[in-house]
Amino acid sequence: MSNTTLLSDKVPFHRRISYALTDTSGNLLYCIIGGYLLYFYTDVFGLSVGVAGTLLLLTRLIDAIDAPIWGFIIDHTKTKYGQSRPYFLWLCIPFALFTVLTFTTPQIDGSWKIAYATITYILAGISYSGIATPITSILPNLTRNPNERVILNSFRMVGGNIGNFAAVTFTLPLVAFFGGGNNQKGFTMTVGLFAVIAVIMFLIAFVDLKEINTEKMKAIPVKKSIKTIKGNWPWIIVVSANLLFWVALTIRTSTLVYYFEYNIGNKHLVPLINGISIIQVLGMAVIPFIVKFSSKRSTMITGFLLAAIGQIIMFVAGTTLSVIIIGWIIGCIGSGIACSMPFAMLSDTVDYGEWKTGIRASGFLTAIGSAFCIKAGTGIGGFIPTQIMGAFGYVPNTVQSHASLFGIQFSFIWVPTIIFALGIIPMLFYYKYEKNELQIRNDLTANKAS
């Protein structure tokens, strides 16, 4: 790939911002689901912890199936707007609407209430996949420059972290403000406000972003898309690590409110702790500089290590807030790095799949690598702590027993620590593929030129 080609593929700054807005919008709504839906179901909506955990697992696993389907759909999309970009326009309102309905409590009881929660959660998840998949699949089509892809991905991750920051920091205060003691009303109005903001940002991104070379792409048969997985070991490695990351992160974020309400004894600290999570931006922002002097594999492993170390520091801290904050900061920097890297690396695995098979299934591969991992990971990550907490006797809105407090602590501290550590294992095998990326891009460029 010539220097002239690389320079011509540089994305203007305003489009980097627009790309960041896509993940800001998605996270503004989806991180409320990851951070507060379990708590909403048990302590506001009125489900038992066991029912809530089972619902989260089953609906998420069923819903996760739609991720590769959305990938197929995107790979077969051909419009004047591009291949991935149109979905920001088409799905921003359905995604916003179904998320608001998920956090709305209807005046019904028993099985009807469970049915309502199941249906709205699945619809929110399906629409999220439809709008999150193109956020990742559009990246290879925004530029052919691998360095520019890393920069774009960093902008996206910073934007996503801002959305996450707003969601997890301001949700509970806004619920209290809008609800005035009625948390059911407060959650509906808070999510409604975020939904309007998200729709506006998605529309801005749709108007400003531009895809390259999509008019030359041909629709890919389903069998050929699946074929790109066979032998694509870098993709398998990245997907495995990313799935483990989202399981661990979901357990940590979904049990945070329980840990601070019952173990620390101050739920009002949750917005402060979540607000500090904006420090993740630091880890995300320095990734392009770290990768220049290291490998993507080493950077990802570093993220996992820091995330696990932060958890251990919080355990050592006990109820000492200052030390808890130190552990939380270290863990957030690590999770910011580990969260960002797979999305940049997925573009490289798309190149590898094309190099190996001649098929460029960017929608299908990135759908499983991103939306599927996020949704399956949040489903599993939402289920595991409910089973642990339930086994130790957790009962919502009551004084917890010593056994219940241990179950909450184990769920919040040690389960994420173990899973973060497990995420390192697949990444140990990634280097042999990463060192050949330049040759792969040169071969692809030569093939297209011929």
Short mmCIF file of C-alpha atoms in Angstrom, two decimals:
data_model
loop_
_atom_site.label_atom_id
_atom_site.label_comp_id
_atom_site.label_asym_id
_atom_site.label_seq_id
_atom_site.Cartn_x
_atom_site.Cartn_y
_atom_site.Cartn_z
CA MET A 1 0.00 0.00 0.00
CA SER A 2 1.62 3.25 -1.12
CA ASN A 3 2.06 6.34 1.01
CA THR A 4 -0.14 8.26 -1.44
CA THR A 5 -2.97 5.78 -0.91
CA LEU A 6 -2.57 5.98 2.86
CA LEU A 7 -2.71 9.77 2.84
CA SER A 8 -5.74 9.81 0.55
CA ASP A 9 -7.56 7.57 3.02
CA LYS A 10 -7.16 9.98 5.93
CA VAL A 11 -10.56 10.68 7.47
CA PRO A 12 -11.40 14.35 8.19
CA PHE A 13 -11.61 15.34 11.83
CA HIS A 14 -15.34 16.10 11.68
CA ARG A 15 -16.02 12.56 10.45
CA ARG A 16 -13.94 11.14 13.28
CA ILE A 17 -16.25 13.03 15.63
CA SER A 18 -19.32 11.74 13.77
CA TYR A 19 -18.04 8.18 14.07
CA ALA A 20 -17.53 8.76 17.80
CA LEU A 21 -21.15 9.93 18.07
CA THR A 22 -22.43 6.53 16.89
CA ASP A 23 -21.02 4.80 19.96
CA THR A 24 -21.91 7.70 22.24
CA SER A 25 -25.53 7.21 21.18
CA GLY A 26 -25.46 3.43 21.45
CA ASN A 27 -23.84 3.41 24.87
CA LEU A 28 -26.05 6.19 26.20
CA LEU A 29 -28.92 3.69 26.07
CA TYR A 30 -27.27 0.28 26.12
CA CYS A 31 -25.11 0.99 29.18
CA ILE A 32 -28.26 1.73 31.16
CA ILE A 33 -29.30 -1.83 30.32
CA GLY A 34 -25.91 -3.25 31.30
CA GLY A 35 -25.56 -1.16 34.43
CA TYR A 36 -29.08 -0.94 35.82
CA LEU A 37 -31.49 -3.41 34.21
CA LEU A 38 -30.85 -6.18 36.75
CA TYR A 39 -31.32 -3.70 39.60
CA PHE A 40 -34.40 -2.25 37.84
CA TYR A 41 -35.96 -5.71 37.46
CA THR A 42 -35.37 -6.75 41.08
CA ASP A 43 -35.78 -3.54 43.08
CA VAL A 44 -38.09 -1.43 40.86
CA PHE A 45 -39.98 -3.60 38.38
CA GLY A 46 -40.67 -6.25 41.03
CA LEU A 47 -39.14 -9.52 39.83
CA SER A 48 -37.31 -11.96 42.10
CA VAL A 49 -33.54 -12.14 41.61
CA GLY A 50 -33.81 -15.70 40.26
CA VAL A 51 -36.48 -14.83 37.70
CA ALA A 52 -34.61 -11.68 36.67
CA GLY A 53 -31.34 -13.56 36.15
CA THR A 54 -32.96 -16.33 34.14
CA LEU A 55 -34.84 -13.79 32.03
CA LEU A 56 -31.63 -11.88 31.32
CA LEU A 57 -29.77 -15.03 30.30
CA LEU A 58 -32.43 -16.63 28.10
CA THR A 59 -33.51 -13.48 26.32
CA ARG A 60 -29.92 -12.41 25.71
CA LEU A 61 -28.87 -15.80 24.31
CA ILE A 62 -31.93 -15.93 22.07
CA ASP A 63 -31.37 -12.34 21.07
CA ALA A 64 -27.65 -12.93 20.40
CA ILE A 65 -28.60 -15.16 17.47
CA ASP A 66 -29.70 -12.08 15.57
CA ALA A 67 -26.14 -10.69 15.51
CA PRO A 68 -24.90 -12.86 12.60
CA ILE A 69 -28.28 -12.37 10.90
CA TRP A 70 -27.75 -8.62 11.01
CA GLY A 71 -24.26 -9.26 9.64
CA PHE A 72 -25.73 -11.14 6.67
CA ILE A 73 -28.26 -8.36 6.11
CA ILE A 74 -25.57 -5.68 6.10
CA ASP A 75 -23.36 -7.70 3.73
CA HIS A 76 -26.36 -7.82 1.34
CA THR A 77 -27.23 -4.13 1.70
CA LYS A 78 -26.55 -1.85 -1.24
CA THR A 79 -27.97 1.69 -1.18
CA LYS A 80 -26.96 5.15 -2.35
CA TYR A 81 -26.03 5.86 1.28
CA GLY A 82 -23.64 2.92 1.53
CA GLN A 83 -23.72 -0.50 3.15
CA SER A 84 -23.69 0.14 6.90
CA ARG A 85 -24.52 3.83 7.25
CA PRO A 86 -28.27 3.62 6.36
CA TYR A 87 -29.01 1.65 9.52
CA PHE A 88 -28.21 4.68 11.66
CA LEU A 89 -31.19 6.36 10.00
CA TRP A 90 -33.51 3.38 9.83
CA LEU A 91 -33.08 1.97 13.35
CA CYS A 92 -32.29 4.89 15.67
CA ILE A 93 -35.96 5.50 16.56
CA PRO A 94 -36.94 1.81 17.05
CA PHE A 95 -33.87 1.27 19.25
CA ALA A 96 -34.70 4.32 21.35
CA LEU A 97 -38.40 3.41 21.67
CA PHE A 98 -37.87 -0.22 22.69
CA THR A 99 -35.24 0.77 25.27
CA VAL A 100 -37.70 3.21 26.87
CA LEU A 101 -40.36 0.48 26.95
CA THR A 102 -37.86 -1.90 28.61
CA PHE A 103 -37.57 0.53 31.52
CA THR A 104 -41.32 1.14 31.75
CA THR A 105 -43.36 -0.68 34.41
CA PRO A 106 -46.91 -1.51 33.26
CA GLN A 107 -49.69 -2.01 35.79
CA ILE A 108 -49.87 -5.79 35.33
CA ASP A 109 -48.91 -8.74 37.50
CA GLY A 110 -47.56 -12.28 37.48
CA SER A 111 -46.75 -14.00 34.21
CA TRP A 112 -47.99 -11.02 32.18
CA LYS A 113 -45.30 -8.89 33.77
CA ILE A 114 -42.61 -11.45 32.95
CA ALA A 115 -43.91 -11.66 29.38
CA TYR A 116 -43.80 -7.87 29.01
CA ALA A 117 -40.23 -7.72 30.33
CA THR A 118 -39.17 -10.54 27.99
CA ILE A 119 -40.72 -9.05 24.86
CA THR A 120 -39.52 -5.48 25.39
CA TYR A 121 -36.01 -6.63 26.32
CA ILE A 122 -35.74 -8.83 23.23
CA LEU A 123 -37.00 -6.04 20.94
CA ALA A 124 -34.55 -3.58 22.49
CA GLY A 125 -31.76 -6.12 21.96
CA ILE A 126 -32.69 -6.85 18.34
CA SER A 127 -32.79 -3.16 17.47
CA TYR A 128 -29.51 -2.62 19.31
CA SER A 129 -27.83 -5.33 17.23
CA GLY A 130 -29.21 -3.73 14.09
CA ILE A 131 -27.64 -0.38 14.92
CA ALA A 132 -24.50 -1.58 16.75
CA THR A 133 -23.38 -4.02 14.05
CA PRO A 134 -22.96 -1.29 11.41
CA ILE A 135 -21.02 0.83 13.90
CA THR A 136 -18.31 -1.84 13.72
CA SER A 137 -18.82 -3.04 10.13
CA ILE A 138 -18.55 0.50 8.74
CA LEU A 139 -15.00 0.93 10.04
CA PRO A 140 -13.22 -1.07 7.28
CA ASN A 141 -15.26 0.93 4.75
CA LEU A 142 -14.41 4.35 6.15
CA THR A 143 -10.71 4.02 5.23
CA ARG A 144 -8.19 1.52 3.89
CA ASN A 145 -5.47 3.04 6.08
CA PRO A 146 -4.75 0.65 9.04
CA ASN A 147 -3.34 3.48 11.18
CA GLU A 148 -6.40 5.60 10.47
CA ARG A 149 -8.61 2.69 11.53
CA VAL A 150 -6.89 2.60 14.92
CA ILE A 151 -7.38 6.36 15.29
CA LEU A 152 -11.05 6.11 14.25
CA ASN A 153 -11.59 3.26 16.66
CA SER A 154 -10.04 5.32 19.46
CA PHE A 155 -12.41 8.19 18.66
CA ARG A 156 -15.28 5.72 18.70
CA MET A 157 -14.23 4.28 22.04
CA VAL A 158 -13.83 7.71 23.60
CA GLY A 159 -17.27 8.64 22.31
CA GLY A 160 -18.70 5.39 23.62
CA ASN A 161 -17.13 5.99 26.99
CA ILE A 162 -18.72 9.44 27.15
CA GLY A 163 -22.09 7.79 26.49
CA ASN A 164 -21.36 5.21 29.15
CA PHE A 165 -20.27 7.93 31.58
CA ALA A 166 -23.49 9.87 31.08
CA ALA A 167 -25.64 6.76 31.40
CA VAL A 168 -24.13 5.26 34.54
CA THR A 169 -23.42 8.56 36.29
CA PHE A 170 -26.62 10.51 35.79
CA THR A 171 -29.24 7.74 35.67
CA LEU A 172 -29.88 7.39 39.41
CA PRO A 173 -29.83 11.15 40.14
CA LEU A 174 -32.22 11.77 37.22
CA VAL A 175 -34.46 8.91 38.36
CA ALA A 176 -34.70 10.58 41.75
CA PHE A 177 -35.29 13.99 40.16
CA PHE A 178 -37.98 12.93 37.68
CA GLY A 179 -39.55 10.32 39.92
CA GLY A 180 -39.76 12.28 43.14
CA GLY A 181 -39.76 9.02 45.08
CA ASN A 182 -41.48 7.02 42.32
CA ASN A 183 -38.60 5.07 40.76
CA GLN A 184 -40.83 3.46 38.15
CA LYS A 185 -41.78 6.87 36.75
CA GLY A 186 -38.23 8.14 37.22
CA PHE A 187 -36.64 5.37 35.15
CA THR A 188 -39.11 5.80 32.28
CA MET A 189 -38.59 9.55 32.05
CA THR A 190 -34.80 9.32 32.42
CA VAL A 191 -34.43 6.73 29.67
CA GLY A 192 -36.84 8.74 27.53
CA LEU A 193 -34.61 11.81 27.82
CA PHE A 194 -31.52 9.80 26.89
CA ALA A 195 -33.43 8.26 23.96
CA VAL A 196 -34.14 11.65 22.39
CA ILE A 197 -30.49 12.66 22.68
CA ALA A 198 -29.34 9.35 21.17
CA VAL A 199 -31.63 9.69 18.15
CA ILE A 200 -30.30 13.19 17.40
CA MET A 201 -26.67 12.00 17.52
CA PHE A 202 -27.35 8.99 15.29
CA LEU A 203 -28.92 11.27 12.70
CA ILE A 204 -25.89 13.59 12.77
CA ALA A 205 -23.60 10.58 12.18
CA PHE A 206 -25.77 9.36 9.32
CA VAL A 207 -25.61 12.70 7.55
CA ASP A 208 -21.84 13.19 7.94
CA LEU A 209 -20.22 9.75 7.51
CA LYS A 210 -19.22 8.42 4.08
CA GLU A 211 -18.32 4.89 3.02
CA ILE A 212 -15.76 4.09 0.31
CA ASN A 213 -15.88 1.39 -2.38
CA THR A 214 -19.21 -0.06 -1.19
CA GLU A 215 -20.69 0.46 -4.65
CA LYS A 216 -18.25 -2.17 -5.96
CA MET A 217 -19.12 -4.77 -3.33
CA LYS A 218 -21.16 -7.80 -4.31
CA ALA A 219 -23.70 -9.54 -2.11
CA ILE A 220 -22.13 -12.51 -0.34
CA PRO A 221 -24.04 -15.81 -0.08
CA VAL A 222 -24.63 -17.08 3.44
CA LYS A 223 -22.45 -20.18 2.93
CA LYS A 224 -19.54 -18.03 1.78
CA SER A 225 -19.88 -15.74 4.78
CA ILE A 226 -19.71 -18.73 7.12
CA LYS A 227 -16.72 -20.00 5.18
CA THR A 228 -14.72 -16.94 6.27
CA ILE A 229 -14.72 -18.30 9.84
CA LYS A 230 -13.01 -21.55 8.88
CA GLY A 231 -9.31 -21.24 9.63
CA ASN A 232 -9.66 -17.59 10.64
CA TRP A 233 -7.84 -18.12 13.91
CA PRO A 234 -7.15 -14.45 14.65
CA TRP A 235 -10.91 -13.84 14.48
CA ILE A 236 -11.61 -16.80 16.77
CA ILE A 237 -9.04 -15.51 19.27
CA VAL A 238 -10.42 -11.97 19.29
CA VAL A 239 -14.02 -13.18 19.63
CA SER A 240 -13.10 -15.48 22.53
CA ALA A 241 -11.29 -12.73 24.41
CA ASN A 242 -14.01 -10.17 23.69
CA LEU A 243 -16.76 -12.49 24.93
CA LEU A 244 -14.92 -13.11 28.20
CA PHE A 245 -14.35 -9.37 28.62
CA TRP A 246 -18.06 -8.55 28.29
CA VAL A 247 -19.03 -11.31 30.73
CA ALA A 248 -16.62 -9.92 33.33
CA LEU A 249 -17.50 -6.27 32.69
CA THR A 250 -21.25 -6.94 32.91
CA ILE A 251 -20.87 -8.76 36.22
CA ARG A 252 -18.83 -5.85 37.59
CA THR A 253 -21.19 -3.10 36.42
CA SER A 254 -24.45 -4.89 37.22
CA THR A 255 -23.42 -5.73 40.81
CA LEU A 256 -21.86 -2.34 41.58
CA VAL A 257 -25.10 -0.83 42.85
CA TYR A 258 -25.77 -3.86 45.10
CA TYR A 259 -22.22 -3.76 46.52
CA PHE A 260 -22.38 -0.09 47.43
CA GLU A 261 -25.94 -0.20 48.75
CA TYR A 262 -25.54 -3.26 50.96
CA ASN A 263 -21.82 -3.93 51.56
CA ILE A 264 -20.54 -0.36 51.69
CA GLY A 265 -23.84 0.97 53.01
CA ASN A 266 -24.14 4.02 50.76
CA LYS A 267 -25.97 3.73 47.43
CA HIS A 268 -25.49 7.47 46.89
CA LEU A 269 -21.82 6.78 46.13
CA VAL A 270 -22.78 4.89 42.94
CA PRO A 271 -23.01 8.02 40.73
CA LEU A 272 -19.62 9.17 42.05
CA ILE A 273 -17.95 5.82 41.39
CA ASN A 274 -19.55 5.53 37.96
CA GLY A 275 -18.56 9.11 37.22
CA ILE A 276 -14.94 8.27 37.92
CA SER A 277 -15.19 5.61 35.19
CA ILE A 278 -14.67 8.42 32.66
CA ILE A 279 -10.98 7.74 33.36
CA GLN A 280 -11.41 4.90 30.84
CA VAL A 281 -11.00 7.59 28.20
CA LEU A 282 -7.35 7.84 29.19
CA GLY A 283 -6.74 4.18 28.40
CA MET A 284 -8.67 4.45 25.14
CA ALA A 285 -6.99 7.65 24.01
CA VAL A 286 -3.42 6.40 24.43
CA ILE A 287 -4.00 3.12 22.56
CA PRO A 288 -2.72 4.44 19.18
CA PHE A 289 0.53 5.52 20.88
CA ILE A 290 0.90 2.26 22.83
CA VAL A 291 0.36 0.15 19.72
CA LYS A 292 3.11 2.05 17.89
CA PHE A 293 5.67 0.84 20.42
CA SER A 294 4.10 -2.49 21.33
CA SER A 295 1.79 -5.10 19.83
CA LYS A 296 -1.98 -5.21 19.84
CA ARG A 297 -1.77 -8.49 21.70
CA SER A 298 0.36 -7.01 24.48
CA THR A 299 -1.91 -3.97 24.71
CA MET A 300 -4.99 -6.18 25.11
CA ILE A 301 -3.29 -8.33 27.76
CA THR A 302 -2.27 -5.20 29.66
CA GLY A 303 -5.90 -4.11 29.72
CA PHE A 304 -7.03 -7.43 31.19
CA LEU A 305 -4.28 -7.35 33.81
CA LEU A 306 -5.10 -3.82 34.97
CA ALA A 307 -8.80 -4.66 35.14
CA ALA A 308 -8.08 -7.68 37.36
CA ILE A 309 -5.60 -5.78 39.57
CA GLY A 310 -8.15 -3.04 40.12
CA GLN A 311 -10.66 -5.58 41.40
CA ILE A 312 -8.16 -7.03 43.87
CA ILE A 313 -7.27 -3.55 45.20
CA MET A 314 -10.97 -2.90 45.89
CA PHE A 315 -11.12 -6.12 47.90
CA VAL A 316 -8.07 -5.11 49.93
CA ALA A 317 -9.64 -1.67 50.49
CA GLY A 318 -12.58 -3.03 52.46
CA THR A 319 -14.75 0.02 53.19
CA THR A 320 -11.93 2.58 52.80
CA LEU A 321 -13.32 4.80 50.06
CA SER A 322 -10.04 6.34 48.93
CA VAL A 323 -8.46 2.93 48.27
CA ILE A 324 -11.65 1.69 46.59
CA ILE A 325 -11.42 4.66 44.23
CA ILE A 326 -7.77 3.88 43.44
CA GLY A 327 -8.69 0.29 42.58
CA TRP A 328 -11.67 1.46 40.53
CA ILE A 329 -9.51 3.90 38.54
CA ILE A 330 -6.91 1.24 37.73
CA GLY A 331 -9.62 -1.25 36.80
CA CYS A 332 -11.39 1.29 34.58
CA ILE A 333 -8.21 2.18 32.71
CA GLY A 334 -7.65 -1.52 32.10
CA SER A 335 -11.21 -2.20 31.00
CA GLY A 336 -11.07 0.84 28.71
CA ILE A 337 -8.08 -0.68 26.93
CA ALA A 338 -9.53 -4.20 26.83
CA CYS A 339 -12.87 -2.88 25.60
CA SER A 340 -11.35 -0.88 22.74
CA MET A 341 -8.84 -3.27 21.24
CA PRO A 342 -11.14 -5.98 19.86
CA PHE A 343 -13.05 -3.49 17.72
CA ALA A 344 -9.87 -2.34 15.99
CA MET A 345 -8.57 -5.91 15.70
CA LEU A 346 -11.78 -7.15 14.09
CA SER A 347 -11.00 -5.05 11.01
CA ASP A 348 -7.70 -6.92 10.75
CA THR A 349 -9.46 -10.27 11.01
CA VAL A 350 -11.76 -9.20 8.15
CA ASP A 351 -8.62 -8.61 6.08
CA TYR A 352 -7.27 -12.01 7.16
CA GLY A 353 -10.51 -13.72 6.13
CA GLU A 354 -10.41 -12.06 2.70
CA TRP A 355 -6.74 -12.96 2.29
CA LYS A 356 -7.37 -16.60 3.20
CA THR A 357 -10.67 -17.20 1.38
CA GLY A 358 -11.08 -14.34 -1.09
CA ILE A 359 -14.32 -13.34 0.67
CA ARG A 360 -14.72 -10.03 2.52
CA ALA A 361 -17.60 -10.60 4.95
CA SER A 362 -17.10 -7.51 7.09
CA GLY A 363 -20.71 -7.38 8.29
CA PHE A 364 -20.90 -11.03 9.32
CA LEU A 365 -17.50 -11.23 11.03
CA THR A 366 -17.81 -7.94 12.88
CA ALA A 367 -21.41 -8.68 13.90
CA ILE A 368 -20.37 -11.80 15.79
CA GLY A 369 -17.17 -10.20 17.03
CA SER A 370 -18.98 -7.15 18.41
CA ALA A 371 -22.76 -7.34 18.83
CA PHE A 372 -22.87 -11.09 19.53
CA CYS A 373 -20.06 -10.87 22.11
CA ILE A 374 -21.66 -7.88 23.81
CA LYS A 375 -25.13 -9.43 23.96
CA ALA A 376 -24.08 -12.97 24.86
CA GLY A 377 -21.58 -11.55 27.34
CA THR A 378 -24.17 -9.31 29.00
CA GLY A 379 -26.63 -12.19 29.13
CA ILE A 380 -24.18 -14.56 30.78
CA GLY A 381 -22.75 -11.74 32.90
CA GLY A 382 -26.22 -10.80 34.10
CA PHE A 383 -27.12 -14.40 34.93
CA ILE A 384 -24.04 -15.48 36.90
CA PRO A 385 -24.33 -12.98 39.79
CA THR A 386 -28.06 -13.60 40.19
CA GLN A 387 -27.40 -17.29 40.75
CA ILE A 388 -24.61 -16.58 43.23
CA MET A 389 -26.59 -13.91 45.08
CA GLY A 390 -29.71 -16.06 45.08
CA ALA A 391 -27.79 -19.04 46.42
CA PHE A 392 -26.51 -16.90 49.32
CA GLY A 393 -30.00 -15.64 50.16
CA TYR A 394 -30.29 -12.18 48.60
CA VAL A 395 -33.72 -10.57 49.07
CA PRO A 396 -34.39 -7.11 47.50
CA ASN A 397 -34.97 -4.04 49.68
CA THR A 398 -34.18 -5.71 53.01
CA VAL A 399 -31.27 -5.88 55.44
CA GLN A 400 -28.98 -8.56 54.02
CA SER A 401 -27.60 -11.52 55.98
CA HIS A 402 -23.86 -12.11 56.33
CA ALA A 403 -24.13 -14.89 53.76
CA SER A 404 -25.95 -12.58 51.33
CA LEU A 405 -23.32 -9.86 51.78
CA PHE A 406 -20.60 -12.41 51.00
CA GLY A 407 -22.48 -13.45 47.85
CA ILE A 408 -22.67 -9.84 46.68
CA GLN A 409 -18.99 -9.25 47.43
CA PHE A 410 -17.91 -12.45 45.67
CA SER A 411 -20.00 -11.52 42.63
CA PHE A 412 -18.65 -7.97 42.44
CA ILE A 413 -14.97 -8.62 43.27
CA TRP A 414 -13.82 -12.13 42.52
CA VAL A 415 -15.93 -13.39 39.62
CA PRO A 416 -14.88 -10.50 37.31
CA THR A 417 -11.27 -10.91 38.47
CA ILE A 418 -11.21 -14.57 37.48
CA ILE A 419 -12.84 -13.95 34.10
CA PHE A 420 -10.57 -11.00 33.26
CA ALA A 421 -7.63 -13.32 33.94
CA LEU A 422 -9.13 -16.00 31.69
CA GLY A 423 -9.36 -13.46 28.87
CA ILE A 424 -5.58 -13.27 28.74
CA ILE A 425 -5.25 -16.92 27.67
CA PRO A 426 -6.54 -16.69 24.06
CA MET A 427 -4.58 -13.47 23.47
CA LEU A 428 -1.31 -15.33 24.15
CA PHE A 429 -1.76 -17.04 20.77
CA TYR A 430 -2.47 -13.89 18.72
CA TYR A 431 1.06 -12.66 18.04
CA LYS A 432 1.84 -15.18 15.28
CA TYR A 433 -1.02 -13.72 13.24
CA GLU A 434 -0.43 -10.08 14.13
CA LYS A 435 3.14 -10.10 12.82
CA ASN A 436 1.87 -11.01 9.31
CA GLU A 437 -0.70 -8.21 9.02
CA LEU A 438 1.45 -5.94 6.82
CA GLN A 439 2.12 -8.74 4.34
CA ILE A 440 -1.58 -9.59 4.25
CA ARG A 441 -2.54 -5.98 3.43
CA ASN A 442 0.13 -5.78 0.73
CA ASP A 443 -1.14 -9.01 -0.83
CA LEU A 444 -4.73 -7.76 -0.77
CA THR A 445 -3.71 -4.46 -2.35
CA ALA A 446 -1.75 -6.28 -5.06
CA ASN A 447 -4.69 -8.59 -5.78
CA LYS A 448 -7.11 -5.67 -6.12
CA ALA A 449 -4.68 -3.80 -8.35
CA SER A 450 -4.35 -6.81 -10.66
#
